mmCIF file of C-alpha atoms and ligand atoms in Angstrom:
data_model
loop_
_atom_site.group_PDB
_atom_site.id
_atom_site.type_symbol
_atom_site.label_atom_id
_atom_site.label_comp_id
_atom_site.label_asym_id
_atom_site.label_seq_id
_atom_site.Cartn_x
_atom_site.Cartn_y
_atom_site.Cartn_z
ATOM 1 C CA UNK A 7 -14.447 14.218 -16.533
ATOM 2 C CA UNK A 8 -14.926 10.619 -17.818
ATOM 3 C CA UNK A 9 -13.786 7.349 -16.713
ATOM 4 C CA UNK A 10 -10.391 6.821 -15.256
ATOM 5 C CA UNK A 11 -8.295 5.073 -18.115
ATOM 6 C CA UNK A 12 -5.034 6.149 -16.543
ATOM 7 C CA UNK A 13 -2.040 4.233 -17.659
ATOM 8 C CA UNK A 14 0.412 6.274 -15.873
ATOM 9 C CA UNK A 15 2.254 5.376 -12.596
ATOM 10 C CA UNK A 16 1.114 2.833 -10.631
ATOM 11 C CA UNK A 17 -0.999 4.607 -7.619
ATOM 12 C CA UNK A 18 0.109 1.688 -5.149
ATOM 13 C CA UNK A 19 3.438 1.284 -5.773
ATOM 14 C CA UNK A 20 4.485 4.333 -7.957
ATOM 15 C CA UNK A 21 5.904 2.043 -10.592
ATOM 16 C CA UNK A 22 5.839 4.173 -13.988
ATOM 17 C CA UNK A 23 3.235 2.724 -16.393
ATOM 18 C CA UNK A 24 3.515 1.708 -20.016
ATOM 19 C CA UNK A 25 4.267 4.204 -22.880
ATOM 20 C CA UNK A 26 0.906 5.994 -24.291
ATOM 21 C CA UNK A 27 0.443 6.545 -27.957
ATOM 22 C CA UNK A 28 -2.249 8.949 -28.801
ATOM 23 C CA UNK A 29 -3.806 10.250 -32.061
ATOM 24 C CA UNK A 30 -4.274 14.323 -31.784
ATOM 25 C CA UNK A 31 -6.424 16.073 -34.160
ATOM 26 C CA UNK A 32 -6.211 19.836 -34.638
ATOM 27 C CA UNK A 33 -8.834 22.009 -36.534
ATOM 28 C CA UNK A 34 -9.208 25.114 -34.560
ATOM 29 C CA UNK A 35 -7.867 27.894 -37.283
ATOM 30 C CA UNK A 36 -6.593 27.120 -40.809
ATOM 31 C CA UNK A 37 -4.725 24.014 -40.330
ATOM 32 C CA UNK A 38 -6.141 20.312 -40.596
ATOM 33 C CA UNK A 39 -3.488 18.578 -38.760
ATOM 34 C CA UNK A 40 -3.212 14.902 -37.232
ATOM 35 C CA UNK A 41 -0.427 13.326 -35.441
ATOM 36 C CA UNK A 42 0.487 10.165 -33.653
ATOM 37 C CA UNK A 43 2.662 10.749 -30.470
ATOM 38 C CA UNK A 44 4.137 8.349 -28.402
ATOM 39 C CA UNK A 45 5.020 9.405 -24.595
ATOM 40 C CA UNK A 46 7.145 7.342 -22.494
ATOM 41 C CA UNK A 47 6.965 7.073 -18.545
ATOM 42 C CA UNK A 48 10.201 9.176 -18.244
ATOM 43 C CA UNK A 49 8.463 11.943 -20.419
ATOM 44 C CA UNK A 50 10.169 11.391 -23.473
ATOM 45 C CA UNK A 51 7.897 12.319 -26.478
ATOM 46 C CA UNK A 52 8.198 10.612 -29.948
ATOM 47 C CA UNK A 53 6.349 12.051 -32.833
ATOM 48 C CA UNK A 54 5.516 9.003 -34.709
ATOM 49 C CA UNK A 55 3.623 11.346 -37.461
ATOM 50 C CA UNK A 56 2.499 14.873 -37.979
ATOM 51 C CA UNK A 57 0.521 15.651 -40.968
ATOM 52 C CA UNK A 58 -0.443 19.232 -41.388
ATOM 53 C CA UNK A 59 -2.675 20.320 -44.341
ATOM 54 C CA UNK A 60 -2.683 24.229 -44.549
ATOM 55 C CA UNK A 61 -5.588 26.106 -45.926
ATOM 56 C CA UNK A 62 -3.333 29.325 -46.641
ATOM 57 C CA UNK A 63 -3.975 28.929 -50.459
ATOM 58 C CA UNK A 64 -8.009 29.014 -49.786
ATOM 59 C CA UNK A 65 -8.088 31.934 -47.575
ATOM 60 C CA UNK A 66 -4.856 33.960 -49.271
ATOM 61 C CA UNK A 67 -7.278 36.142 -51.453
ATOM 62 C CA UNK A 68 -9.232 37.297 -48.547
ATOM 63 C CA UNK A 69 -6.053 38.456 -46.449
ATOM 64 C CA UNK A 70 -7.150 36.502 -43.537
ATOM 65 C CA UNK A 71 -9.137 33.357 -42.508
ATOM 66 C CA UNK A 72 -12.592 33.133 -43.478
ATOM 67 C CA UNK A 73 -14.378 30.914 -40.820
ATOM 68 C CA UNK A 74 -17.020 29.257 -43.163
ATOM 69 C CA UNK A 75 -14.217 28.452 -45.914
ATOM 70 C CA UNK A 76 -12.145 26.970 -42.970
ATOM 71 C CA UNK A 77 -14.651 24.826 -41.575
ATOM 72 C CA UNK A 78 -15.785 23.399 -45.105
ATOM 73 C CA UNK A 79 -12.259 22.488 -45.775
ATOM 74 C CA UNK A 80 -11.633 20.792 -42.293
ATOM 75 C CA UNK A 81 -14.585 18.762 -43.186
ATOM 76 C CA UNK A 82 -13.277 17.928 -46.622
ATOM 77 C CA UNK A 83 -9.796 16.896 -45.013
ATOM 78 C CA UNK A 84 -10.142 15.568 -41.648
ATOM 79 C CA UNK A 85 -10.684 11.683 -42.871
ATOM 80 C CA UNK A 86 -7.892 11.724 -45.161
ATOM 81 C CA UNK A 87 -5.472 13.696 -42.949
ATOM 82 C CA UNK A 88 -6.118 11.494 -39.854
ATOM 83 C CA UNK A 89 -5.497 8.335 -42.065
ATOM 84 C CA UNK A 90 -2.262 9.808 -43.386
ATOM 85 C CA UNK A 91 -1.066 10.168 -40.095
ATOM 86 C CA UNK A 92 -2.113 6.682 -38.941
ATOM 87 C CA UNK A 93 -0.527 5.247 -42.035
ATOM 88 C CA UNK A 94 2.719 7.229 -41.470
ATOM 89 C CA UNK A 95 3.044 6.055 -37.837
ATOM 90 C CA UNK A 96 2.602 2.425 -39.232
ATOM 91 C CA UNK A 97 -0.316 1.955 -36.810
ATOM 92 C CA UNK A 98 -3.936 0.826 -36.755
ATOM 93 C CA UNK A 99 -6.435 1.872 -34.131
ATOM 94 C CA UNK A 100 -5.557 -0.972 -31.974
ATOM 95 C CA UNK A 101 -2.203 0.429 -31.447
ATOM 96 C CA UNK A 102 -3.656 3.585 -29.642
ATOM 97 C CA UNK A 103 -4.199 4.248 -26.004
ATOM 98 C CA UNK A 104 -6.626 7.373 -26.744
ATOM 99 C CA UNK A 105 -7.694 9.871 -29.226
ATOM 100 C CA UNK A 106 -7.257 13.631 -28.608
ATOM 101 C CA UNK A 107 -8.813 16.533 -30.159
ATOM 102 C CA UNK A 108 -8.502 20.532 -29.600
ATOM 103 C CA UNK A 109 -12.004 21.353 -28.349
ATOM 104 C CA UNK A 110 -11.158 25.200 -28.161
ATOM 105 C CA UNK A 111 -10.536 28.292 -28.229
ATOM 106 C CA UNK A 112 -10.803 28.775 -31.805
ATOM 107 C CA UNK A 113 -13.049 29.393 -34.771
ATOM 108 C CA UNK A 114 -16.199 26.982 -33.491
ATOM 109 C CA UNK A 115 -17.063 25.581 -36.833
ATOM 110 C CA UNK A 116 -13.613 24.212 -37.492
ATOM 111 C CA UNK A 117 -13.233 22.911 -33.683
ATOM 112 C CA UNK A 118 -16.406 21.078 -34.183
ATOM 113 C CA UNK A 119 -15.144 19.014 -36.974
ATOM 114 C CA UNK A 120 -11.944 17.626 -35.524
ATOM 115 C CA UNK A 121 -13.910 17.130 -31.882
ATOM 116 C CA UNK A 122 -16.491 15.300 -33.653
ATOM 117 C CA UNK A 123 -14.358 13.365 -35.801
ATOM 118 C CA UNK A 124 -11.869 12.743 -32.759
ATOM 119 C CA UNK A 125 -15.168 11.511 -30.597
ATOM 120 C CA UNK A 126 -16.278 9.213 -33.406
ATOM 121 C CA UNK A 127 -13.006 7.371 -33.893
ATOM 122 C CA UNK A 128 -12.502 7.018 -30.008
ATOM 123 C CA UNK A 129 -16.143 5.769 -29.587
ATOM 124 C CA UNK A 130 -15.927 3.449 -32.552
ATOM 125 C CA UNK A 131 -12.673 1.669 -31.188
ATOM 126 C CA UNK A 132 -13.481 1.948 -27.284
ATOM 127 C CA UNK A 133 -10.667 4.148 -26.862
ATOM 128 C CA UNK A 134 -10.616 6.987 -24.103
ATOM 129 C CA UNK A 135 -11.152 10.380 -25.481
ATOM 130 C CA UNK A 136 -9.304 13.568 -24.293
ATOM 131 C CA UNK A 137 -10.561 17.181 -25.395
ATOM 132 C CA UNK A 138 -7.527 19.500 -25.526
ATOM 133 C CA UNK A 139 -7.445 23.131 -24.733
ATOM 134 C CA UNK A 140 -5.250 24.664 -28.002
ATOM 135 C CA UNK A 141 -3.415 26.824 -25.698
ATOM 136 C CA UNK A 142 -2.525 23.713 -23.599
ATOM 137 C CA UNK A 143 -1.191 22.216 -26.577
ATOM 138 C CA UNK A 144 1.291 25.137 -27.401
ATOM 139 C CA UNK A 145 2.045 25.166 -23.570
ATOM 140 C CA UNK A 146 3.650 21.596 -23.942
ATOM 141 C CA UNK A 147 4.698 21.927 -27.225
ATOM 142 C CA UNK A 148 8.455 22.405 -26.283
ATOM 143 C CA UNK A 149 8.399 19.124 -24.442
ATOM 144 C CA UNK A 150 8.331 17.652 -28.200
ATOM 145 C CA UNK A 151 11.931 18.993 -28.227
ATOM 146 C CA UNK A 152 12.924 17.197 -25.073
ATOM 147 C CA UNK A 153 11.553 15.985 -21.682
ATOM 148 C CA UNK A 154 11.184 19.223 -19.507
ATOM 149 C CA UNK A 155 10.263 19.184 -15.812
ATOM 150 C CA UNK A 156 7.379 21.684 -14.417
ATOM 151 C CA UNK A 157 7.459 24.446 -13.526
ATOM 152 C CA UNK A 158 8.391 26.919 -16.366
ATOM 153 C CA UNK A 159 7.599 30.309 -17.331
ATOM 154 C CA UNK A 160 5.706 30.386 -20.619
ATOM 155 C CA UNK A 161 5.557 33.171 -23.179
ATOM 156 C CA UNK A 162 2.733 32.046 -25.683
ATOM 157 C CA UNK A 163 2.827 34.160 -28.728
ATOM 158 C CA UNK A 164 0.499 33.299 -31.620
ATOM 159 C CA UNK A 165 -1.721 35.057 -34.186
ATOM 160 C CA UNK A 166 -4.629 35.119 -31.551
ATOM 161 C CA UNK A 167 -3.021 34.897 -28.158
ATOM 162 C CA UNK A 168 -0.115 36.676 -26.287
ATOM 163 C CA UNK A 169 0.249 35.690 -22.920
ATOM 164 C CA UNK A 170 2.916 35.225 -20.064
ATOM 165 C CA UNK A 171 1.929 32.223 -17.986
ATOM 166 C CA UNK A 172 3.346 30.306 -15.021
ATOM 167 C CA UNK A 173 3.267 26.423 -15.853
ATOM 168 C CA UNK A 174 3.179 24.416 -12.830
ATOM 169 C CA UNK A 175 1.715 21.339 -14.713
ATOM 170 C CA UNK A 176 -1.225 20.088 -16.934
ATOM 171 C CA UNK A 177 -4.135 22.073 -15.974
ATOM 172 C CA UNK A 178 -2.388 24.167 -13.520
ATOM 173 C CA UNK A 179 -1.372 27.611 -15.067
ATOM 174 C CA UNK A 180 -1.553 31.336 -13.738
ATOM 175 C CA UNK A 181 -1.613 34.006 -16.059
ATOM 176 C CA UNK A 182 1.078 36.514 -15.226
ATOM 177 C CA UNK A 183 0.588 38.984 -18.137
ATOM 178 C CA UNK A 184 -1.600 39.158 -21.355
ATOM 179 C CA UNK A 185 -2.106 41.599 -24.185
ATOM 180 C CA UNK A 186 -4.430 44.423 -23.664
ATOM 181 C CA UNK A 187 -5.327 44.552 -27.402
ATOM 182 C CA UNK A 188 -3.898 42.576 -30.168
ATOM 183 C CA UNK A 189 -1.801 39.378 -29.851
ATOM 184 C CA UNK A 190 1.927 39.852 -31.381
ATOM 185 C CA UNK A 191 1.159 37.480 -34.420
ATOM 186 C CA UNK A 192 -1.943 39.619 -35.134
ATOM 187 C CA UNK A 193 0.449 42.985 -35.412
ATOM 188 C CA UNK A 194 2.743 40.990 -37.435
ATOM 189 C CA UNK A 195 -0.068 39.946 -39.784
ATOM 190 C CA UNK A 196 -1.801 43.237 -39.943
ATOM 191 C CA UNK A 197 1.253 45.434 -40.426
ATOM 192 C CA UNK A 198 2.441 43.003 -43.088
ATOM 193 C CA UNK A 199 -1.009 43.357 -44.921
ATOM 194 C CA UNK A 200 -0.737 47.115 -44.664
ATOM 195 C CA UNK A 201 2.574 46.610 -46.363
ATOM 196 C CA UNK A 202 1.019 44.499 -49.100
ATOM 197 C CA UNK A 203 2.813 41.388 -48.094
ATOM 198 C CA UNK A 204 0.065 38.924 -48.445
ATOM 199 C CA UNK A 205 -1.044 36.335 -45.844
ATOM 200 C CA UNK A 206 0.111 34.992 -43.284
ATOM 201 C CA UNK A 207 2.135 38.107 -42.722
ATOM 202 C CA UNK A 208 4.677 36.894 -39.884
ATOM 203 C CA UNK A 209 6.907 34.760 -42.304
ATOM 204 C CA UNK A 210 6.818 37.396 -45.226
ATOM 205 C CA UNK A 211 7.670 40.047 -42.974
ATOM 206 C CA UNK A 212 10.638 38.143 -41.470
ATOM 207 C CA UNK A 213 11.866 37.536 -44.925
ATOM 208 C CA UNK A 214 11.802 41.147 -46.046
ATOM 209 C CA UNK A 215 13.383 42.325 -42.685
ATOM 210 C CA UNK A 216 16.562 40.371 -43.443
ATOM 211 C CA UNK A 217 17.541 42.785 -46.071
ATOM 212 C CA UNK A 218 16.482 46.168 -44.126
ATOM 213 C CA UNK A 219 17.785 48.227 -41.462
ATOM 214 C CA UNK A 220 15.231 49.852 -39.401
ATOM 215 C CA UNK A 221 17.079 52.064 -37.129
ATOM 216 C CA UNK A 222 15.758 55.280 -39.014
ATOM 217 C CA UNK A 223 12.323 54.575 -37.620
ATOM 218 C CA UNK A 224 11.049 55.549 -34.473
ATOM 219 C CA UNK A 225 8.081 53.235 -33.568
ATOM 220 C CA UNK A 226 5.947 53.848 -30.323
ATOM 221 C CA UNK A 227 7.265 51.614 -27.131
ATOM 222 C CA UNK A 228 4.074 50.734 -25.463
ATOM 223 C CA UNK A 229 3.566 50.066 -21.636
ATOM 224 C CA UNK A 230 7.288 51.292 -20.733
ATOM 225 C CA UNK A 231 7.691 51.455 -16.978
ATOM 226 C CA UNK A 232 4.524 49.571 -16.239
ATOM 227 C CA UNK A 233 4.876 47.362 -13.256
ATOM 228 C CA UNK A 234 2.609 44.439 -14.643
ATOM 229 C CA UNK A 235 3.494 41.835 -17.447
ATOM 230 C CA UNK A 236 0.893 42.888 -19.649
ATOM 231 C CA UNK A 237 1.692 43.712 -23.432
ATOM 232 C CA UNK A 238 0.342 46.103 -26.278
ATOM 233 C CA UNK A 239 0.733 46.285 -29.932
ATOM 234 C CA UNK A 240 -2.086 48.553 -31.222
ATOM 235 C CA UNK A 241 -0.111 51.566 -31.044
ATOM 236 C CA UNK A 242 2.658 50.111 -33.092
ATOM 237 C CA UNK A 243 0.281 48.479 -35.536
ATOM 238 C CA UNK A 244 -1.355 51.892 -36.227
ATOM 239 C CA UNK A 245 1.980 53.720 -36.262
ATOM 240 C CA UNK A 246 3.734 51.034 -38.606
ATOM 241 C CA UNK A 247 0.560 50.916 -40.925
ATOM 242 C CA UNK A 248 0.663 54.729 -41.405
ATOM 243 C CA UNK A 249 4.450 54.581 -42.291
ATOM 244 C CA UNK A 250 3.675 51.667 -44.661
ATOM 245 C CA UNK A 251 1.537 54.045 -46.631
ATOM 246 C CA UNK A 252 4.570 56.386 -47.114
ATOM 247 C CA UNK A 253 7.054 53.696 -48.471
ATOM 248 C CA UNK A 254 8.250 54.313 -51.742
ATOM 249 C CA UNK A 255 10.818 51.753 -52.587
ATOM 250 C CA UNK A 256 11.660 48.102 -51.777
ATOM 251 C CA UNK A 257 14.318 49.160 -49.583
ATOM 252 C CA UNK A 258 11.807 51.529 -47.640
ATOM 253 C CA UNK A 259 9.413 48.658 -47.107
ATOM 254 C CA UNK A 260 12.461 46.290 -45.868
ATOM 255 C CA UNK A 261 13.518 48.809 -43.310
ATOM 256 C CA UNK A 262 10.035 49.367 -41.984
ATOM 257 C CA UNK A 263 9.811 45.329 -41.742
ATOM 258 C CA UNK A 264 13.212 45.133 -39.695
ATOM 259 C CA UNK A 265 11.919 48.294 -37.375
ATOM 260 C CA UNK A 266 8.468 46.265 -36.839
ATOM 261 C CA UNK A 267 10.183 43.071 -36.094
ATOM 262 C CA UNK A 268 12.947 44.472 -33.746
ATOM 263 C CA UNK A 269 9.994 46.343 -31.974
ATOM 264 C CA UNK A 270 7.791 43.509 -31.325
ATOM 265 C CA UNK A 271 10.758 41.412 -30.436
ATOM 266 C CA UNK A 272 12.135 44.292 -27.823
ATOM 267 C CA UNK A 273 8.291 44.543 -26.073
ATOM 268 C CA UNK A 274 8.227 40.660 -25.879
ATOM 269 C CA UNK A 275 11.624 40.870 -24.181
ATOM 270 C CA UNK A 276 10.910 43.747 -21.729
ATOM 271 C CA UNK A 277 7.754 42.135 -20.578
ATOM 272 C CA UNK A 278 8.963 38.665 -20.236
ATOM 273 C CA UNK A 279 12.073 40.072 -18.190
ATOM 274 C CA UNK A 280 9.296 41.529 -15.987
ATOM 275 C CA UNK A 281 7.631 38.264 -15.698
ATOM 276 C CA UNK A 282 11.107 36.733 -15.159
ATOM 277 C CA UNK A 283 11.537 38.709 -11.971
ATOM 278 C CA UNK A 284 8.052 37.959 -10.622
ATOM 279 C CA UNK A 285 8.437 34.175 -11.465
ATOM 280 C CA UNK A 286 11.748 33.845 -9.912
ATOM 281 C CA UNK A 287 10.417 34.809 -6.408
ATOM 282 C CA UNK A 288 8.482 31.589 -6.421
ATOM 283 C CA UNK A 289 10.540 28.957 -8.357
ATOM 284 C CA UNK A 290 14.242 27.796 -8.368
ATOM 285 C CA UNK A 291 13.793 25.999 -11.739
ATOM 286 C CA UNK A 292 14.682 28.816 -14.204
ATOM 287 C CA UNK A 293 13.445 27.933 -17.441
ATOM 288 C CA UNK A 294 11.752 30.369 -20.202
ATOM 289 C CA UNK A 295 9.766 28.402 -22.892
ATOM 290 C CA UNK A 296 8.290 30.340 -25.842
ATOM 291 C CA UNK A 297 5.914 28.948 -27.800
ATOM 292 C CA UNK A 298 3.178 29.634 -30.578
ATOM 293 C CA UNK A 299 3.580 30.737 -34.177
ATOM 294 C CA UNK A 300 5.551 34.048 -33.416
ATOM 295 C CA UNK A 301 8.265 31.619 -31.826
ATOM 296 C CA UNK A 302 9.189 30.601 -35.380
ATOM 297 C CA UNK A 303 10.621 34.028 -35.749
ATOM 298 C CA UNK A 304 14.390 33.827 -35.597
ATOM 299 C CA UNK A 305 14.990 37.508 -34.136
ATOM 300 C CA UNK A 306 12.245 37.053 -31.521
ATOM 301 C CA UNK A 307 13.802 33.640 -30.374
ATOM 302 C CA UNK A 308 17.370 35.117 -30.445
ATOM 303 C CA UNK A 309 16.211 38.114 -28.431
ATOM 304 C CA UNK A 310 14.519 36.206 -25.883
ATOM 305 C CA UNK A 311 17.133 33.646 -25.843
ATOM 306 C CA UNK A 312 19.481 36.367 -24.748
ATOM 307 C CA UNK A 313 16.949 37.993 -22.158
ATOM 308 C CA UNK A 314 16.798 34.640 -20.523
ATOM 309 C CA UNK A 315 20.568 34.009 -20.343
ATOM 310 C CA UNK A 316 21.059 37.679 -18.720
ATOM 311 C CA UNK A 317 18.507 36.603 -16.189
ATOM 312 C CA UNK A 318 19.670 33.092 -15.464
ATOM 313 C CA UNK A 319 17.022 31.609 -17.258
ATOM 314 C CA UNK A 320 17.428 28.375 -19.458
ATOM 315 C CA UNK A 321 15.543 28.878 -22.878
ATOM 316 C CA UNK A 322 13.814 26.508 -24.648
ATOM 317 C CA UNK A 323 11.352 26.858 -27.934
ATOM 318 C CA UNK A 324 9.828 23.977 -29.786
ATOM 319 C CA UNK A 325 11.264 22.677 -32.800
ATOM 320 C CA UNK A 326 10.242 25.222 -35.869
ATOM 321 C CA UNK A 327 7.739 22.550 -37.095
ATOM 322 C CA UNK A 328 5.858 22.609 -33.735
ATOM 323 C CA UNK A 329 5.589 26.513 -33.349
ATOM 324 C CA UNK A 330 3.019 26.967 -35.564
ATOM 325 C CA UNK A 331 -0.521 25.108 -35.385
ATOM 326 C CA UNK A 332 0.150 21.316 -35.605
ATOM 327 C CA UNK A 333 -1.405 18.172 -33.998
ATOM 328 C CA UNK A 334 1.751 16.842 -32.501
ATOM 329 C CA UNK A 335 1.201 19.361 -29.676
ATOM 330 C CA UNK A 336 -2.340 18.458 -29.103
ATOM 331 C CA UNK A 337 -1.660 14.459 -28.954
ATOM 332 C CA UNK A 338 1.258 15.215 -26.418
ATOM 333 C CA UNK A 339 -1.083 17.271 -24.254
ATOM 334 C CA UNK A 340 -3.862 14.381 -24.871
ATOM 335 C CA UNK A 341 -1.327 11.729 -23.882
ATOM 336 C CA UNK A 342 0.119 13.869 -20.703
ATOM 337 C CA UNK A 343 -3.780 14.223 -19.766
ATOM 338 C CA UNK A 344 -4.291 10.545 -20.218
ATOM 339 C CA UNK A 345 -1.178 9.591 -17.974
ATOM 340 C CA UNK A 346 -2.851 11.406 -15.034
ATOM 341 C CA UNK A 347 -6.285 9.796 -15.837
ATOM 342 C CA UNK A 348 -7.843 12.960 -17.161
ATOM 343 C CA UNK A 349 -10.127 12.193 -19.903
ATOM 344 C CA UNK A 350 -13.123 13.814 -21.181
ATOM 345 C CA UNK A 351 -16.768 12.884 -21.648
ATOM 346 C CA UNK A 352 -18.053 12.106 -25.149
ATOM 347 C CA UNK A 353 -20.531 14.922 -25.037
ATOM 348 C CA UNK A 354 -17.773 17.655 -24.164
ATOM 349 C CA UNK A 355 -18.760 20.694 -26.263
ATOM 350 C CA UNK A 356 -16.623 23.082 -28.523
ATOM 351 C CA UNK A 357 -15.552 26.204 -26.621
ATOM 352 C CA UNK A 358 -14.870 29.219 -28.772
ATOM 353 C CA UNK A 359 -13.345 30.871 -25.692
ATOM 354 C CA UNK A 360 -11.469 28.895 -23.257
ATOM 355 C CA UNK A 361 -8.887 30.792 -21.195
ATOM 356 C CA UNK A 362 -6.180 28.597 -19.618
ATOM 357 C CA UNK A 363 -6.283 30.494 -16.272
ATOM 358 C CA UNK A 364 -10.055 30.487 -16.087
ATOM 359 C CA UNK A 365 -10.127 32.206 -12.799
ATOM 360 C CA UNK A 366 -7.785 35.199 -13.824
ATOM 361 C CA UNK A 367 -9.545 35.673 -16.991
ATOM 362 C CA UNK A 368 -13.029 35.714 -15.091
ATOM 363 C CA UNK A 369 -11.637 38.246 -12.293
ATOM 364 C CA UNK A 370 -9.740 40.449 -14.869
ATOM 365 C CA UNK A 371 -10.769 40.148 -18.375
ATOM 366 C CA UNK A 372 -8.254 42.930 -19.694
ATOM 367 C CA UNK A 373 -9.863 42.757 -23.373
ATOM 368 C CA UNK A 374 -12.301 45.455 -23.438
ATOM 369 C CA UNK A 375 -13.412 44.204 -26.647
ATOM 370 C CA UNK A 376 -14.048 40.655 -25.171
ATOM 371 C CA UNK A 377 -17.151 42.459 -23.722
ATOM 372 C CA UNK A 378 -20.077 40.356 -22.717
ATOM 373 C CA UNK A 379 -18.634 37.272 -24.345
ATOM 374 C CA UNK A 380 -15.942 36.966 -21.745
ATOM 375 C CA UNK A 381 -12.165 36.707 -22.213
ATOM 376 C CA UNK A 382 -11.109 34.960 -25.202
ATOM 377 C CA UNK A 383 -7.884 33.586 -23.533
HETATM 378 O O1 KG4 B 419 0.240 29.215 -33.519
HETATM 379 P P1 KG4 B 419 -0.203 29.824 -34.845
HETATM 380 O O2 KG4 B 419 0.112 28.898 -36.098
HETATM 381 O O3 KG4 B 419 -1.792 29.968 -34.644
HETATM 382 C C1 KG4 B 419 -2.408 30.339 -33.598
HETATM 383 O O4 KG4 B 419 -2.785 29.813 -32.803
HETATM 384 O O5 KG4 B 419 -2.692 31.692 -33.652
HETATM 385 O O6 KG4 B 419 0.371 31.199 -35.057
HETATM 386 C C2 KG4 B 419 0.252 31.849 -36.160
HETATM 387 C C3 KG4 B 419 0.936 33.279 -36.158
HETATM 388 C C4 KG4 B 419 0.334 34.232 -37.183
HETATM 389 O O7 KG4 B 419 0.209 35.419 -36.866
HETATM 390 C C5 KG4 B 419 1.511 34.267 -37.992
HETATM 391 O O8 KG4 B 419 1.862 35.391 -38.884
HETATM 392 C C6 KG4 B 419 2.782 34.100 -36.775
HETATM 393 O O9 KG4 B 419 2.155 33.220 -36.159
HETATM 394 N N1 KG4 B 419 3.929 33.498 -37.334
HETATM 395 C C7 KG4 B 419 5.124 34.454 -37.334
HETATM 396 C C8 KG4 B 419 6.025 33.770 -38.130
HETATM 397 N N2 KG4 B 419 5.589 32.327 -38.353
HETATM 398 C C9 KG4 B 419 4.490 32.427 -38.041
HETATM 399 N N3 KG4 B 419 5.400 35.672 -36.782
HETATM 400 C C10 KG4 B 419 6.675 36.244 -37.140
HETATM 401 N N4 KG4 B 419 7.632 35.881 -37.906
HETATM 402 C C11 KG4 B 419 7.334 34.161 -38.241
HETATM 403 N N5 KG4 B 419 8.259 33.617 -38.719
HETATM 404 ZN ZN1 ZN B 420 -2.237 28.059 -32.297
#
């Protein structure tokens, strides 16, 4: 941990500190993003700018993200994207209190680009630097919608991650459950690919499902009756990919898309309901936050909102633009860390794997495929 640059509450008087304005950088996958966020002492976050350069066109021909292409594109774009974020915020670096960059987990070649740029920018301007866990960014992303007090139950559903977490504060999270195979977004993407829908699959599958009726398809229901909060999507992926081969008409494909989306939403709901029961034993504040790319799916949001309401939980999801990867969530996580005096050393290394609940991930890696490299999340 680096020096204490905290501008948060005065430790002697408890008086709130000034607002913190942070430049955030995100390059862990296929978006080059930069954003300036101002965090006020009462927890209100204002997004002064949020620039996202998507590499979708660079990867589309390959049906998925190609790490080398991603890293090269981040190198080409990062300076321009950061300059645009600063210009749109109407600030120069003197107006910042810190610089935050994703330090992992993700594709390490890309992570290194944003991390190096962020360190250099901080060093050159004498600003504190904060290396942020990308998943912590998703975890705080709903706080871009409105101030939310900790603790809350978090369902983090993205392309690389699918976990249920008890979030007690920044850097203080326990994993209640995780996928034992694929992430939900990965299932959306792979099934969409099998259906010939292109990349990224989730949004394309959602559009197609709008004209379908999946009731005629019987898809496998994983982990039914299991007492823990883990999730699994590989059986669904295999079954749906096989059914995709047999689809003959556009209506067949739309019906299958609807069945897949319903099935993913149902499992997320079943496992989250289990986690709610567990979480409610420890906390009176009952709030379910859903974050990550899959939280952009309207059916998933609606099903989870009902699941929460049925169990006396409030429900909050980030604004649509902050569900998929963005830098506003990284800037906010950075500002929250800065307010607590948590800064990073300038020689902090990029981490391809970086679980939020490190102790739990080491004790119980769940992912058989994580192997000797350890748990991915
Ligand atoms: O959070 P994110 O941008 O990147 C990761 O950190 O993984 O999530 C991307 C994932 C992809 O798998 C994408 O297909 C999925 O989120 N996704 C969706 C939707 N929008 C994005 N899945 C279903 N419905 C959507 N509307
Ligand atoms: Zn993400």
